[in-house]
Amino acid sequence: MRLLGADFHRGRIAAIRERLDEQGLAGILLLNASDVYYASGYLPIPSERPIGLYIGPNERSVLYIPLLEQENVQAAGVDEAGIHDVRVYFEYPGEQHPVQWMLDDIRAHQGSAALAVDQLEWGVHSRLSPAGALVSSDLVERMRWIKTAEEIALTERAARYADFCLETLLGLAAERIRAGASELDLRRACLGPTAAKLREEIGEQFILGGSAVVGTVHSGPQAALPHGAPGERRPQPGDTLIAGIGVSVAGYHAESGATFIVGAPPGDALRCLQAAAACNDAAVAALRPGVTCASVNEAALGALREYGYGDFIRHRIGHGMGLDGHESPWLAPGDATIVQAGMVFSNEPGIYRPGVDGYRTINSMIVTEAGALVPNRFLAAHPPEARVIAL
């Protein structure tokens, strides 16, 4: 299933060729699965078997696949995307490493001119004997930073499904918690209906089409762990309950997340949620074309420090999103990338007090010429006071 049309992928291949010419490169071999999908529309099933896409001059492009993927490639319609040559190897590891086989085939046609490669594991690189120079290139990675209108539409759709998951959780949380539900029970109760909605609206092939929903629900002291895992713990009155939801539609990711308070808010719990809301708003206000990613991070986390929670910051404000849930650039210290319209980021204020509690909210942000657009609606519709689960 392809939710992006063949025209999109043909356009990406043409744009890649233009950048190859600008950089004086004869061709590029894409080995990263997301890069292959971006250019060809073929979404590989991850395995140890390498898949490569060569894009070269004179309209030459070759998709290299293992034999068992041959029918999947035919079903993906890569010829419509502008790839007219598919070459097959039998198995991995093979008498010759598949990447060596790809390079030998490319060299037979391209010669010894410099060949770009998007990624190459050191263990593989050390076994190769290329007949010419290999140049590491983030050319396609950087192209993926700037989303087209079609990609933005899929991101916005994914954000709506992530919000639906949170709405589902909020609607059932009080009753389930009173009945003794665990974190895992709550997780299943909100992910299940969201996955069913994806199946109904996108189709039974939604997973193979690059669409899926994942998430975590954890509470109490576990909420103090930025990557806390749900378990059999039953949320108790006074706990914070963090839900983080990620959804991909046709491979494009968005996130939505909220912290709820179970029962009457203890201590400064509402103030923590208000601090997170101020941090979220500061990131949205700072994210605009022309600034650096690092400056957005500093502006956002500064809001938490102003509330007095600087000692409980455990991570950056956000990361890039697209065909990977986490991808460059990063809203983080040290990333001097200039923000441009079309970029997509997460916005993740977090306050973590070890052994006590934790608070995290998540929005997705799309950069426009006018500033940041937030496709999520859950947090705006449910301010801190509305995220108290009355028991």
Tab-separated table of C-alpha atoms in Angstrom:
chain	number	residue	atom	x	y	z
A	1	MET	CA	0.000	0.000	0.000
A	2	ARG	CA	1.332	3.417	-0.930
A	3	LEU	CA	-0.259	6.561	0.489
A	4	LEU	CA	2.323	8.703	-1.288
A	5	GLY	CA	1.903	8.596	-5.035
A	6	ALA	CA	4.489	7.473	-7.568
A	7	ASP	CA	4.933	11.103	-8.620
A	8	PHE	CA	6.290	11.897	-5.159
A	9	HIS	CA	9.017	9.264	-5.399
A	10	ARG	CA	9.936	10.183	-8.965
A	11	GLY	CA	10.333	13.747	-7.753
A	12	ARG	CA	12.581	12.644	-4.884
A	13	ILE	CA	14.843	10.698	-7.267
A	14	ALA	CA	15.084	13.704	-9.581
A	15	ALA	CA	15.962	15.957	-6.631
A	16	ILE	CA	18.626	13.512	-5.457
A	17	ARG	CA	20.216	13.562	-8.919
A	18	GLU	CA	20.293	17.359	-8.870
A	19	ARG	CA	22.136	17.332	-5.539
A	20	LEU	CA	24.572	14.700	-6.773
A	21	ASP	CA	25.436	16.989	-9.685
A	22	GLU	CA	25.841	19.965	-7.343
A	23	GLN	CA	28.254	17.998	-5.158
A	24	GLY	CA	30.209	16.481	-8.046
A	25	LEU	CA	29.213	12.910	-7.216
A	26	ALA	CA	28.594	10.288	-9.878
A	27	GLY	CA	25.990	8.371	-7.878
A	28	ILE	CA	24.787	7.299	-4.458
A	29	LEU	CA	24.040	3.902	-2.942
A	30	LEU	CA	21.268	4.082	-0.335
A	31	LEU	CA	21.411	1.339	2.283
A	32	ASN	CA	19.283	2.977	4.981
A	33	ALA	CA	15.765	1.507	4.816
A	34	SER	CA	14.069	4.882	5.323
A	35	ASP	CA	16.163	6.452	2.554
A	36	VAL	CA	15.242	3.579	0.213
A	37	TYR	CA	11.535	4.056	0.959
A	38	TYR	CA	11.796	7.838	0.570
A	39	ALA	CA	13.174	7.504	-2.953
A	40	SER	CA	11.432	4.372	-4.220
A	41	GLY	CA	8.183	3.839	-2.326
A	42	TYR	CA	9.363	0.346	-1.381
A	43	LEU	CA	9.271	-0.200	2.393
A	44	PRO	CA	11.613	-3.090	3.230
A	45	ILE	CA	10.785	-5.497	6.012
A	46	PRO	CA	13.795	-5.087	8.322
A	47	SER	CA	16.141	-8.064	8.437
A	48	GLU	CA	19.828	-8.882	8.236
A	49	ARG	CA	19.573	-9.019	4.439
A	50	PRO	CA	20.880	-5.762	2.905
A	51	ILE	CA	18.702	-3.841	0.484
A	52	GLY	CA	20.227	-1.086	-1.620
A	53	LEU	CA	19.064	1.555	-4.055
A	54	TYR	CA	21.576	3.034	-6.475
A	55	ILE	CA	20.769	6.382	-8.054
A	56	GLY	CA	23.207	7.424	-10.724
A	57	PRO	CA	23.527	9.663	-13.775
A	58	ASN	CA	21.674	9.334	-17.072
A	59	GLU	CA	18.435	8.186	-15.415
A	60	ARG	CA	20.128	5.009	-14.144
A	61	SER	CA	18.663	3.585	-10.945
A	62	VAL	CA	18.896	0.036	-9.601
A	63	LEU	CA	17.152	-1.577	-6.654
A	64	TYR	CA	19.166	-4.444	-5.125
A	65	ILE	CA	17.161	-6.987	-3.130
A	66	PRO	CA	17.321	-10.528	-1.748
A	67	LEU	CA	15.353	-13.092	-3.760
A	68	LEU	CA	12.654	-13.572	-1.131
A	69	GLU	CA	11.659	-9.896	-1.514
A	70	GLN	CA	11.100	-10.109	-5.262
A	71	GLU	CA	7.292	-10.355	-5.146
A	72	ASN	CA	7.036	-7.610	-2.499
A	73	VAL	CA	9.006	-5.263	-4.741
A	74	GLN	CA	6.774	-6.052	-7.687
A	75	ALA	CA	3.691	-5.324	-5.576
A	76	ALA	CA	5.187	-2.002	-4.461
A	77	GLY	CA	5.202	-0.757	-8.052
A	78	VAL	CA	8.727	0.665	-7.985
A	79	ASP	CA	8.740	0.874	-11.778
A	80	GLU	CA	6.068	3.571	-11.498
A	81	ALA	CA	8.409	5.488	-9.187
A	82	GLY	CA	11.067	5.548	-11.901
A	83	ILE	CA	13.134	2.468	-10.997
A	84	HIS	CA	13.289	0.158	-13.986
A	85	ASP	CA	16.104	-2.188	-12.951
A	86	VAL	CA	15.743	-4.596	-10.010
A	87	ARG	CA	18.613	-7.000	-9.324
A	88	VAL	CA	18.437	-9.983	-7.047
A	89	TYR	CA	20.892	-11.900	-4.878
A	90	PHE	CA	20.055	-15.258	-3.344
A	91	GLU	CA	20.804	-15.065	0.375
A	92	TYR	CA	22.771	-13.533	3.207
A	93	PRO	CA	25.641	-13.793	4.094
A	94	GLY	CA	26.436	-15.481	0.779
A	95	GLU	CA	29.829	-16.363	-0.644
A	96	GLN	CA	30.153	-12.684	-1.525
A	97	HIS	CA	28.767	-10.048	0.824
A	98	PRO	CA	25.631	-8.519	-0.776
A	99	VAL	CA	26.971	-4.968	-0.398
A	100	GLN	CA	30.185	-5.990	-2.183
A	101	TRP	CA	28.020	-7.461	-4.932
A	102	MET	CA	26.132	-4.150	-5.212
A	103	LEU	CA	29.353	-2.137	-5.367
A	104	ASP	CA	30.868	-4.418	-8.009
A	105	ASP	CA	27.750	-4.086	-10.148
A	106	ILE	CA	27.718	-0.300	-9.778
A	107	ARG	CA	31.417	-0.032	-10.629
A	108	ALA	CA	30.906	-2.142	-13.749
A	109	HIS	CA	28.693	0.618	-15.109
A	110	GLN	CA	29.880	3.753	-13.306
A	111	GLY	CA	33.617	3.174	-13.239
A	112	SER	CA	35.879	4.422	-10.449
A	113	ALA	CA	34.314	7.863	-9.975
A	114	ALA	CA	33.494	8.814	-6.401
A	115	LEU	CA	30.416	6.953	-5.142
A	116	ALA	CA	28.412	8.279	-2.207
A	117	VAL	CA	26.967	5.921	0.419
A	118	ASP	CA	24.377	7.015	2.969
A	119	GLN	CA	25.387	4.542	5.666
A	120	LEU	CA	27.839	1.671	5.979
A	121	GLU	CA	28.435	-0.279	9.164
A	122	TRP	CA	32.096	-0.531	10.107
A	123	GLY	CA	31.925	-4.326	10.237
A	124	VAL	CA	30.709	-4.354	6.635
A	125	HIS	CA	33.055	-1.589	5.475
A	126	SER	CA	36.082	-3.465	6.778
A	127	ARG	CA	35.188	-6.476	4.598
A	128	LEU	CA	34.761	-4.563	1.354
A	129	SER	CA	37.198	-4.061	-1.494
A	130	PRO	CA	35.628	-1.249	-3.510
A	131	ALA	CA	37.210	-0.466	-6.858
A	132	GLY	CA	36.948	3.275	-6.263
A	133	ALA	CA	36.452	5.941	-3.643
A	134	LEU	CA	33.471	5.684	-1.294
A	135	VAL	CA	32.204	8.964	0.142
A	136	SER	CA	29.969	9.091	3.211
A	137	SER	CA	27.061	11.379	2.413
A	138	ASP	CA	24.087	12.692	4.380
A	139	LEU	CA	22.607	14.110	1.186
A	140	VAL	CA	19.334	12.205	1.452
A	141	GLU	CA	19.150	12.591	5.224
A	142	ARG	CA	19.245	16.367	4.781
A	143	MET	CA	16.645	16.224	2.013
A	144	ARG	CA	14.344	14.369	4.397
A	145	TRP	CA	14.548	17.263	6.877
A	146	ILE	CA	12.280	19.374	4.665
A	147	LYS	CA	8.897	17.739	4.219
A	148	THR	CA	6.679	18.269	1.193
A	149	ALA	CA	2.977	19.054	1.456
A	150	GLU	CA	2.201	15.344	0.990
A	151	GLU	CA	4.489	14.375	3.856
A	152	ILE	CA	3.094	17.091	6.109
A	153	ALA	CA	-0.439	15.811	5.459
A	154	LEU	CA	0.576	12.330	6.644
A	155	THR	CA	2.246	13.819	9.733
A	156	GLU	CA	-0.930	15.720	10.595
A	157	ARG	CA	-2.978	12.560	10.150
A	158	ALA	CA	-0.644	10.617	12.443
A	159	ALA	CA	-0.972	13.363	15.073
A	160	ARG	CA	-4.759	13.033	15.023
A	161	TYR	CA	-4.538	9.291	15.676
A	162	ALA	CA	-2.101	9.889	18.560
A	163	ASP	CA	-4.559	12.399	20.055
A	164	PHE	CA	-7.379	9.861	19.632
A	165	CYS	CA	-5.366	7.382	21.693
A	166	LEU	CA	-5.002	9.887	24.540
A	167	GLU	CA	-8.696	10.806	24.372
A	168	THR	CA	-9.516	7.111	24.646
A	169	LEU	CA	-7.292	6.734	27.697
A	170	LEU	CA	-8.752	9.778	29.428
A	171	GLY	CA	-12.267	8.563	28.774
A	172	LEU	CA	-11.763	5.185	30.418
A	173	ALA	CA	-9.000	5.807	32.964
A	174	ALA	CA	-11.144	6.586	36.029
A	175	GLU	CA	-13.368	3.527	35.671
A	176	ARG	CA	-10.464	1.186	34.890
A	177	ILE	CA	-8.288	2.494	37.735
A	178	ARG	CA	-11.148	2.131	40.221
A	179	ALA	CA	-11.495	-1.480	39.024
A	180	GLY	CA	-7.787	-2.140	39.708
A	181	ALA	CA	-6.326	-1.847	36.208
A	182	SER	CA	-2.552	-1.997	35.841
A	183	GLU	CA	-0.376	0.216	33.645
A	184	LEU	CA	-0.317	-2.562	31.048
A	185	ASP	CA	-4.117	-2.829	31.182
A	186	LEU	CA	-4.467	0.902	30.537
A	187	ARG	CA	-1.953	0.746	27.711
A	188	ARG	CA	-3.851	-2.050	25.979
A	189	ALA	CA	-7.149	-0.257	26.505
A	190	CYS	CA	-6.059	2.829	24.561
A	191	LEU	CA	-3.749	1.306	21.951
A	192	GLY	CA	-6.274	-1.335	20.893
A	193	PRO	CA	-9.020	1.049	19.724
A	194	THR	CA	-6.448	3.265	18.007
A	195	ALA	CA	-5.001	0.338	16.064
A	196	ALA	CA	-8.554	-0.701	15.124
A	197	LYS	CA	-9.258	2.823	13.881
A	198	LEU	CA	-6.104	2.703	11.761
A	199	ARG	CA	-7.173	-0.638	10.280
A	200	GLU	CA	-10.656	0.623	9.491
A	201	GLU	CA	-9.587	3.912	7.923
A	202	ILE	CA	-6.284	2.967	6.274
A	203	GLY	CA	-6.843	-0.722	5.612
A	204	GLU	CA	-5.905	-4.152	6.849
A	205	GLN	CA	-2.444	-3.743	5.342
A	206	PHE	CA	-1.763	-0.727	7.554
A	207	ILE	CA	1.272	-2.226	9.287
A	208	LEU	CA	2.985	-3.349	6.084
A	209	GLY	CA	2.112	0.068	4.666
A	210	GLY	CA	4.211	1.790	7.311
A	211	SER	CA	1.391	2.631	9.705
A	212	ALA	CA	1.371	1.650	13.362
A	213	VAL	CA	0.644	2.870	16.882
A	214	VAL	CA	2.948	2.397	19.872
A	215	GLY	CA	2.910	3.826	23.351
A	216	THR	CA	3.694	3.577	27.016
A	217	VAL	CA	1.732	4.236	30.199
A	218	HIS	CA	3.567	4.387	33.512
A	219	SER	CA	2.812	5.884	36.912
A	220	GLY	CA	4.032	6.933	40.340
A	221	PRO	CA	7.785	6.585	40.899
A	222	GLN	CA	8.074	4.906	37.485
A	223	ALA	CA	6.992	8.212	35.952
A	224	ALA	CA	10.324	9.652	37.120
A	225	LEU	CA	12.043	7.557	34.427
A	226	PRO	CA	12.071	9.333	31.051
A	227	HIS	CA	11.915	5.928	29.341
A	228	GLY	CA	9.897	4.157	31.992
A	229	ALA	CA	8.282	0.894	30.928
A	230	PRO	CA	4.693	-0.072	31.811
A	231	GLY	CA	4.208	-2.986	34.156
A	232	GLU	CA	1.730	-4.633	36.487
A	233	ARG	CA	1.743	-1.647	38.866
A	234	ARG	CA	-1.730	-0.283	39.621
A	235	PRO	CA	-1.916	3.529	39.651
A	236	GLN	CA	-2.806	4.902	43.073
A	237	PRO	CA	-4.486	8.141	44.239
A	238	GLY	CA	-1.955	10.978	44.125
A	239	ASP	CA	0.136	9.346	41.363
A	240	THR	CA	1.099	10.981	38.143
A	241	LEU	CA	0.260	8.873	35.097
A	242	ILE	CA	2.343	9.518	31.970
A	243	ALA	CA	1.114	8.371	28.554
A	244	GLY	CA	3.334	8.781	25.502
A	245	ILE	CA	1.863	7.793	22.134
A	246	GLY	CA	3.601	7.508	18.769
A	247	VAL	CA	1.772	6.896	15.503
A	248	SER	CA	3.074	6.470	11.972
A	249	VAL	CA	0.947	6.760	8.853
A	250	ALA	CA	2.549	5.448	5.667
A	251	GLY	CA	5.848	5.651	7.528
A	252	TYR	CA	5.492	9.256	8.757
A	253	HIS	CA	5.597	9.790	12.508
A	254	ALA	CA	3.892	12.093	14.993
A	255	GLU	CA	3.688	11.982	18.775
A	256	SER	CA	1.239	13.047	21.460
A	257	GLY	CA	1.689	12.667	25.181
A	258	ALA	CA	0.195	13.850	28.463
A	259	THR	CA	0.617	13.527	32.191
A	260	PHE	CA	-2.513	12.906	34.240
A	261	ILE	CA	-2.974	13.134	37.998
A	262	VAL	CA	-4.861	10.271	39.626
A	263	GLY	CA	-7.301	11.652	42.191
A	264	ALA	CA	-6.796	14.894	44.090
A	265	PRO	CA	-3.552	16.631	43.002
A	266	PRO	CA	-0.930	16.435	45.782
A	267	GLY	CA	1.611	19.149	46.619
A	268	ASP	CA	2.859	21.050	43.593
A	269	ALA	CA	1.543	18.564	41.013
A	270	LEU	CA	-0.617	21.113	39.187
A	271	ARG	CA	2.236	23.617	39.227
A	272	CYS	CA	4.481	21.030	37.560
A	273	LEU	CA	1.910	20.571	34.806
A	274	GLN	CA	1.678	24.344	34.413
A	275	ALA	CA	5.474	24.542	34.139
A	276	ALA	CA	5.413	21.884	31.428
A	277	ALA	CA	2.720	23.857	29.585
A	278	ALA	CA	4.868	27.017	29.767
A	279	CYS	CA	7.834	25.037	28.435
A	280	ASN	CA	5.729	23.690	25.563
A	281	ASP	CA	4.557	27.205	24.699
A	282	ALA	CA	8.105	28.567	24.836
A	283	ALA	CA	9.279	25.944	22.336
A	284	VAL	CA	6.422	26.757	19.970
A	285	ALA	CA	7.181	30.479	20.222
A	286	ALA	CA	10.914	29.977	19.608
A	287	LEU	CA	10.618	27.556	16.679
A	288	ARG	CA	10.746	29.573	13.482
A	289	PRO	CA	12.855	29.659	10.318
A	290	GLY	CA	16.318	31.143	10.709
A	291	VAL	CA	17.079	30.254	14.325
A	292	THR	CA	19.289	27.383	15.453
A	293	CYS	CA	17.930	24.141	16.852
A	294	ALA	CA	20.013	24.637	19.982
A	295	SER	CA	18.461	28.044	20.647
A	296	VAL	CA	14.952	26.560	20.568
A	297	ASN	CA	16.008	23.981	23.145
A	298	GLU	CA	17.467	26.659	25.408
A	299	ALA	CA	14.401	28.895	25.158
A	300	ALA	CA	12.057	26.022	25.996
A	301	LEU	CA	14.000	24.564	28.916
A	302	GLY	CA	14.504	28.075	30.265
A	303	ALA	CA	10.794	28.109	31.095
A	304	LEU	CA	11.220	25.068	33.359
A	305	ARG	CA	14.150	26.743	35.077
A	306	GLU	CA	12.081	29.873	35.674
A	307	TYR	CA	9.541	27.719	37.506
A	308	GLY	CA	12.352	26.328	39.667
A	309	TYR	CA	12.489	22.850	38.147
A	310	GLY	CA	15.870	23.096	36.422
A	311	ASP	CA	17.372	20.369	38.613
A	312	PHE	CA	14.807	17.886	37.317
A	313	ILE	CA	15.463	18.271	33.583
A	314	ARG	CA	16.753	15.004	32.106
A	315	HIS	CA	16.686	15.542	28.328
A	316	ARG	CA	16.455	17.950	25.377
A	317	ILE	CA	13.167	19.508	24.329
A	318	GLY	CA	12.777	17.568	21.092
A	319	HIS	CA	13.967	15.640	18.064
A	320	GLY	CA	13.245	15.552	14.369
A	321	MET	CA	10.505	13.268	13.064
A	322	GLY	CA	9.673	11.900	9.656
A	323	LEU	CA	10.224	8.414	8.283
A	324	ASP	CA	12.003	7.645	11.552
A	325	GLY	CA	10.446	8.402	14.920
A	326	HIS	CA	13.751	9.923	16.001
A	327	GLU	CA	15.830	11.558	13.282
A	328	SER	CA	17.986	14.620	12.790
A	329	PRO	CA	18.069	17.505	13.323
A	330	TRP	CA	17.788	17.739	17.105
A	331	LEU	CA	16.359	20.463	19.326
A	332	ALA	CA	19.264	19.970	21.678
A	333	PRO	CA	22.503	21.533	22.931
A	334	GLY	CA	25.172	21.522	20.258
A	335	ASP	CA	22.930	21.293	17.194
A	336	ALA	CA	23.623	24.450	15.194
A	337	THR	CA	21.327	23.409	12.334
A	338	ILE	CA	19.301	26.350	11.046
A	339	VAL	CA	15.574	25.738	11.337
A	340	GLN	CA	13.739	25.770	7.989
A	341	ALA	CA	10.112	25.642	6.950
A	342	GLY	CA	8.991	22.051	6.404
A	343	MET	CA	10.907	20.583	9.336
A	344	VAL	CA	8.988	18.502	11.898
A	345	PHE	CA	9.959	18.158	15.560
A	346	SER	CA	8.662	16.728	18.808
A	347	ASN	CA	8.107	19.045	21.783
A	348	GLU	CA	8.689	17.158	25.038
A	349	PRO	CA	8.836	19.142	28.295
A	350	GLY	CA	9.856	16.859	31.129
A	351	ILE	CA	10.210	17.125	34.913
A	352	TYR	CA	11.572	14.007	36.617
A	353	ARG	CA	11.984	13.648	40.402
A	354	PRO	CA	13.665	10.305	41.124
A	355	GLY	CA	11.721	8.071	43.480
A	356	VAL	CA	8.828	10.544	43.598
A	357	ASP	CA	7.098	11.410	40.327
A	358	GLY	CA	7.479	12.622	36.772
A	359	TYR	CA	5.717	14.905	34.316
A	360	ARG	CA	6.036	14.888	30.518
A	361	THR	CA	3.876	16.231	27.737
A	362	ILE	CA	4.410	15.732	24.008
A	363	ASN	CA	3.283	17.684	20.985
A	364	SER	CA	4.443	17.541	17.388
A	365	MET	CA	5.541	20.778	15.718
A	366	ILE	CA	5.626	21.598	12.003
A	367	VAL	CA	7.753	24.576	10.966
A	368	THR	CA	6.056	27.020	8.599
A	369	GLU	CA	7.265	30.350	7.247
A	370	ALA	CA	5.107	32.017	9.909
A	371	GLY	CA	6.393	29.885	12.799
A	372	ALA	CA	5.445	26.603	14.439
A	373	LEU	CA	2.192	24.794	13.692
A	374	VAL	CA	1.021	22.233	16.258
A	375	PRO	CA	-1.117	19.512	14.591
A	376	ASN	CA	-1.957	17.913	17.955
A	377	ARG	CA	-5.019	19.167	19.800
A	378	PHE	CA	-5.146	17.071	22.967
A	379	LEU	CA	-3.078	19.292	25.265
A	380	ALA	CA	-4.765	22.469	24.040
A	381	ALA	CA	-8.191	20.918	24.646
A	382	HIS	CA	-7.181	19.560	28.042
A	383	PRO	CA	-5.186	22.113	30.090
A	384	PRO	CA	-3.541	20.963	33.335
A	385	GLU	CA	-6.695	21.249	35.466
A	386	ALA	CA	-8.593	19.034	32.992
A	387	ARG	CA	-6.043	16.241	33.267
A	388	VAL	CA	-7.058	15.268	36.805
A	389	ILE	CA	-8.611	11.795	36.828
A	390	ALA	CA	-11.354	12.086	39.455
A	391	LEU	CA	-11.847	8.885	41.413
